[in-house]
Tab-separated table of C-alpha atoms in Angstrom:
chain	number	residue	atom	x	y	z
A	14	UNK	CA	84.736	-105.566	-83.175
A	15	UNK	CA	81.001	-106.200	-83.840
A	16	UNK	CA	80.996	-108.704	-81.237
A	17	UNK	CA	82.143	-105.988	-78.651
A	18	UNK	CA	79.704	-103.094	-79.588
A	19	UNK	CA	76.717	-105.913	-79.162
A	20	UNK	CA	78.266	-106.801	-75.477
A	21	UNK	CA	78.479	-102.831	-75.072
A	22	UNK	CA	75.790	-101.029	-76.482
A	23	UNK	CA	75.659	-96.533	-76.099
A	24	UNK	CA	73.987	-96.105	-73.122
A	25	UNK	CA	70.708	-95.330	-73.519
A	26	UNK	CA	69.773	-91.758	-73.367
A	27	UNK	CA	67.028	-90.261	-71.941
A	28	UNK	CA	63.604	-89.429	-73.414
A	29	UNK	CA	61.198	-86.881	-73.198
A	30	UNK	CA	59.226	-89.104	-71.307
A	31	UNK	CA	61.562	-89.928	-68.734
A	32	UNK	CA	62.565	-85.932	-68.328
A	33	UNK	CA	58.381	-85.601	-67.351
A	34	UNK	CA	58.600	-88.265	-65.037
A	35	UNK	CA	62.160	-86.923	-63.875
A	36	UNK	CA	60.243	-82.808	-63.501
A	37	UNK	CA	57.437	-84.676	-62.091
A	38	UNK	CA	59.698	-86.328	-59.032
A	39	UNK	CA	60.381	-82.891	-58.169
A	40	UNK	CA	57.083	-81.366	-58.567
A	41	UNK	CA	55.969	-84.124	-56.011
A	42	UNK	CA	59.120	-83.902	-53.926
A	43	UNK	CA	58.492	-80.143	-53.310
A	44	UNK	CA	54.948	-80.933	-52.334
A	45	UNK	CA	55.651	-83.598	-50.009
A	46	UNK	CA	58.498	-81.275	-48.524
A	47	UNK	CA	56.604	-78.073	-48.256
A	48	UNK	CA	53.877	-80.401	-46.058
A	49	UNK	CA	55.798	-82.083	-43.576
A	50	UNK	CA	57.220	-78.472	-43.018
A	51	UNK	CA	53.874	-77.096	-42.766
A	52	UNK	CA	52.911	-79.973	-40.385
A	53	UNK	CA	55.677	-79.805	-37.677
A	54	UNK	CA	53.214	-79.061	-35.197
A	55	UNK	CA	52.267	-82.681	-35.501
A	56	UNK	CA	55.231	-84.288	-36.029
A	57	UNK	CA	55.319	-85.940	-32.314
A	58	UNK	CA	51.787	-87.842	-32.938
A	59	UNK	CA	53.602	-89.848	-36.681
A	60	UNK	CA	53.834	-93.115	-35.992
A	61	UNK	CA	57.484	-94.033	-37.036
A	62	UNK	CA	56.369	-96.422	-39.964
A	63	UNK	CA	55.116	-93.469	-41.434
A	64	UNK	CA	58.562	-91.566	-40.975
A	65	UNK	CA	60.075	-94.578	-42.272
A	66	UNK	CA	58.116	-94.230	-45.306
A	67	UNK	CA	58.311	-90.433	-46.096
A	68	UNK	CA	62.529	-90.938	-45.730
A	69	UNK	CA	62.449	-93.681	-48.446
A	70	UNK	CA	60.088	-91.821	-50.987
A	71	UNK	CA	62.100	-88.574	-50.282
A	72	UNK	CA	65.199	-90.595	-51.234
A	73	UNK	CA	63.493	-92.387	-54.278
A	74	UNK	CA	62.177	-88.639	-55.421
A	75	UNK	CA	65.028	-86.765	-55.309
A	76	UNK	CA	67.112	-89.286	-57.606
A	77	UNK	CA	64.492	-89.750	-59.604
A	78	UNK	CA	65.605	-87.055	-61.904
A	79	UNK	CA	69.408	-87.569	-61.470
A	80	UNK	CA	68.834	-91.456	-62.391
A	81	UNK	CA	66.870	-90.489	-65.561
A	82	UNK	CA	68.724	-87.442	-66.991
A	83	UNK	CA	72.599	-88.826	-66.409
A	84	UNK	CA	74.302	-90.990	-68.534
A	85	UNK	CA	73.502	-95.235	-68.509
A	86	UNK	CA	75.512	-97.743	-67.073
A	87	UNK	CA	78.162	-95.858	-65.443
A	88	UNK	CA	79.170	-97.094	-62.167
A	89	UNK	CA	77.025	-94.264	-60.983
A	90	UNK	CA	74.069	-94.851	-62.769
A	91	UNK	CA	74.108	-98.551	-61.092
A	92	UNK	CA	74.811	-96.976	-57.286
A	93	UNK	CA	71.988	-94.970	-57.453
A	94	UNK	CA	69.875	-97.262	-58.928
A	95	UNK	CA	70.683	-99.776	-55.878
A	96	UNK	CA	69.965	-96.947	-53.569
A	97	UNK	CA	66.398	-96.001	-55.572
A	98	UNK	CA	65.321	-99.484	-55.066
A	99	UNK	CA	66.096	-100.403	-52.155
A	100	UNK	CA	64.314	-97.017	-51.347
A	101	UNK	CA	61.758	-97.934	-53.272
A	102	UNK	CA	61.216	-101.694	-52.059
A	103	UNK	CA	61.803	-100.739	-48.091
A	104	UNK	CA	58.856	-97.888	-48.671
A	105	UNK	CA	56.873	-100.751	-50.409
A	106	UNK	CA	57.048	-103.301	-47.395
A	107	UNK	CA	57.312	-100.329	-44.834
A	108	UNK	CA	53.428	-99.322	-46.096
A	109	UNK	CA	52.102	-102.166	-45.085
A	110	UNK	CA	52.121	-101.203	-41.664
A	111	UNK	CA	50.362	-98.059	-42.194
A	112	UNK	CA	47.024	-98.265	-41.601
A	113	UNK	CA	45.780	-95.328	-40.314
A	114	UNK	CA	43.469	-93.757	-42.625
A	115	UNK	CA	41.353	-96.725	-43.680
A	116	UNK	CA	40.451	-97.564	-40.488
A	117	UNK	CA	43.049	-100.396	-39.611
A	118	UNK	CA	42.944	-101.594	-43.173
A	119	UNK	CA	44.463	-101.841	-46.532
A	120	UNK	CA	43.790	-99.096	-48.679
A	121	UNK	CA	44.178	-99.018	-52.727
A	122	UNK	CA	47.339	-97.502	-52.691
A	123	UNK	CA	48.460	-101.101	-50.973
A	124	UNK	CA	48.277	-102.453	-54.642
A	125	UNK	CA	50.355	-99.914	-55.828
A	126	UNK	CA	52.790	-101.215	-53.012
A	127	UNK	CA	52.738	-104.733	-53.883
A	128	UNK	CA	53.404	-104.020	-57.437
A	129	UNK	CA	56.275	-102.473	-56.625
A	130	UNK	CA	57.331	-105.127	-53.570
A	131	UNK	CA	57.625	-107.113	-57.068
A	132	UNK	CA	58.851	-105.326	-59.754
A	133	UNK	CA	61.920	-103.775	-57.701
A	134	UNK	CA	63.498	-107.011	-57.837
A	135	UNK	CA	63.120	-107.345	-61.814
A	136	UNK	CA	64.460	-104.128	-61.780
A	137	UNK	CA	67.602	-105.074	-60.236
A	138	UNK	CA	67.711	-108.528	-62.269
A	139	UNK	CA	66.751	-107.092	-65.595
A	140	UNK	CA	69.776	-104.451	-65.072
A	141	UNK	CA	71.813	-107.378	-64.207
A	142	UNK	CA	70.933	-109.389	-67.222
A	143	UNK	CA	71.900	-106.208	-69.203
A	144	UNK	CA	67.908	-106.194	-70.541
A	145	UNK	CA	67.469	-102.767	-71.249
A	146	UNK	CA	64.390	-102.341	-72.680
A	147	UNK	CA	62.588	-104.649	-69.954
A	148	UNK	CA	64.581	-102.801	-67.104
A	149	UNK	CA	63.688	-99.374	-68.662
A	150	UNK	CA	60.281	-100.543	-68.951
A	151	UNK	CA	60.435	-101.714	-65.536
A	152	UNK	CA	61.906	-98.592	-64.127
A	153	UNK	CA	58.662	-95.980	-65.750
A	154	UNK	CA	56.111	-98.277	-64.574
A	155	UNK	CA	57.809	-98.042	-60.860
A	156	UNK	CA	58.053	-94.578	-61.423
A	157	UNK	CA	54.771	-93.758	-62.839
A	158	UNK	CA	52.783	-96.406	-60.511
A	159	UNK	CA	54.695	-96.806	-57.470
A	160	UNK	CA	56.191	-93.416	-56.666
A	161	UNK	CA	54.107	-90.508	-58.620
A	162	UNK	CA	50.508	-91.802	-58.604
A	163	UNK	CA	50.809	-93.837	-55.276
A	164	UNK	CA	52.606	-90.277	-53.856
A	165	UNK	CA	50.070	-88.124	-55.560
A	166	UNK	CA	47.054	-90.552	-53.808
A	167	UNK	CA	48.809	-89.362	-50.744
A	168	UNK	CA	47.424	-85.577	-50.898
A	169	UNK	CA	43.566	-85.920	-51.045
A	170	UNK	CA	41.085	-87.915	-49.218
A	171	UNK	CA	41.791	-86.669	-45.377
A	172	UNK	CA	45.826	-88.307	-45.743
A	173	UNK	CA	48.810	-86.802	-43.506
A	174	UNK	CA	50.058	-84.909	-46.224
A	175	UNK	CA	47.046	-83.258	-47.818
A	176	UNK	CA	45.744	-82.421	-44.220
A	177	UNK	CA	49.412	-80.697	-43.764
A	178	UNK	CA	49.429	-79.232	-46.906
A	179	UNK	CA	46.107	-78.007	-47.497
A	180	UNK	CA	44.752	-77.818	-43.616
């Protein structure tokens, strides 16, 4: 009996923390939203990496929040999570083709994107290996570093996004 509870542990439950990060998805989400509505008078000129890019981070923010607040290791919990990083690694790769706003080069937020081209995979393997304080650990940092301060970099300095949210 022991032996089972230790190969089965309660499903973690989220923490305040992660219900910030999860009200902070959506704070970002609505942002990101309410500018590429307010920009559809440009929409023709976006290069389609970009495109690319906003799809996957929409994706990764809106089950942001549903990955966080449900219940762990359900069979639902692990299909979105395989949907929120692949998301999450085909933005990463996906931004380095975007070069626009540095002037043909890479820009700081490319760190964030490397970090996160290798840390989606030890998300996936720490999940596998059942590791759940490295693969929560794992999943904040992504979350904190590669999807709400990379996506909040997004709005100032002259980006798409600030330019169609602000003008």
């Amino acid at each position: 009996m022991a032996a089972e509870a230790i190969a089965h542990p309660q499903p973690l439950a989220s923490d305040l923390l992660e219900r910030v990060l999860g009200w902070a998805a959506l704070a970002l989400l609505a942002a990101a939203l309410a500018a590429i509505m307010r920009g559809h008078a440009s929409w023709g000129a976006v290069p389609p990496a970009i495109w690319l890019h906003l799809g996957t981070v929409i994706v990764a923010l809106t089950l942001t929040p549903v990955i966080l607040w449900q219940r762990r290791g359900t069979r639902l919990h692990r299909r979105l999570g395989y949907v929120w990083a692949s998301a999450m690694f085909v933005s990463a790769l996906d931004s380095f083709w975007i070069l626009e706003t540095n002037h043909g080069h890479f820009s700081v937020i490319h760190l964030l994107s490397a970090f996160v081209a290798v840390q989606t995979p030890r998300l996936v393997l720490t999940a596998r290996a059942h590791n759940h304080a490295a693969h929560r650990r794992t999943v904040r940092g992504l979350v904190i570093g590669g999807l709400l301060t990379a996506g909040a970099l997004t709005f100032p300095f002259h980006r798409l996004l600030g330019r169609w949210l602000l003008g």
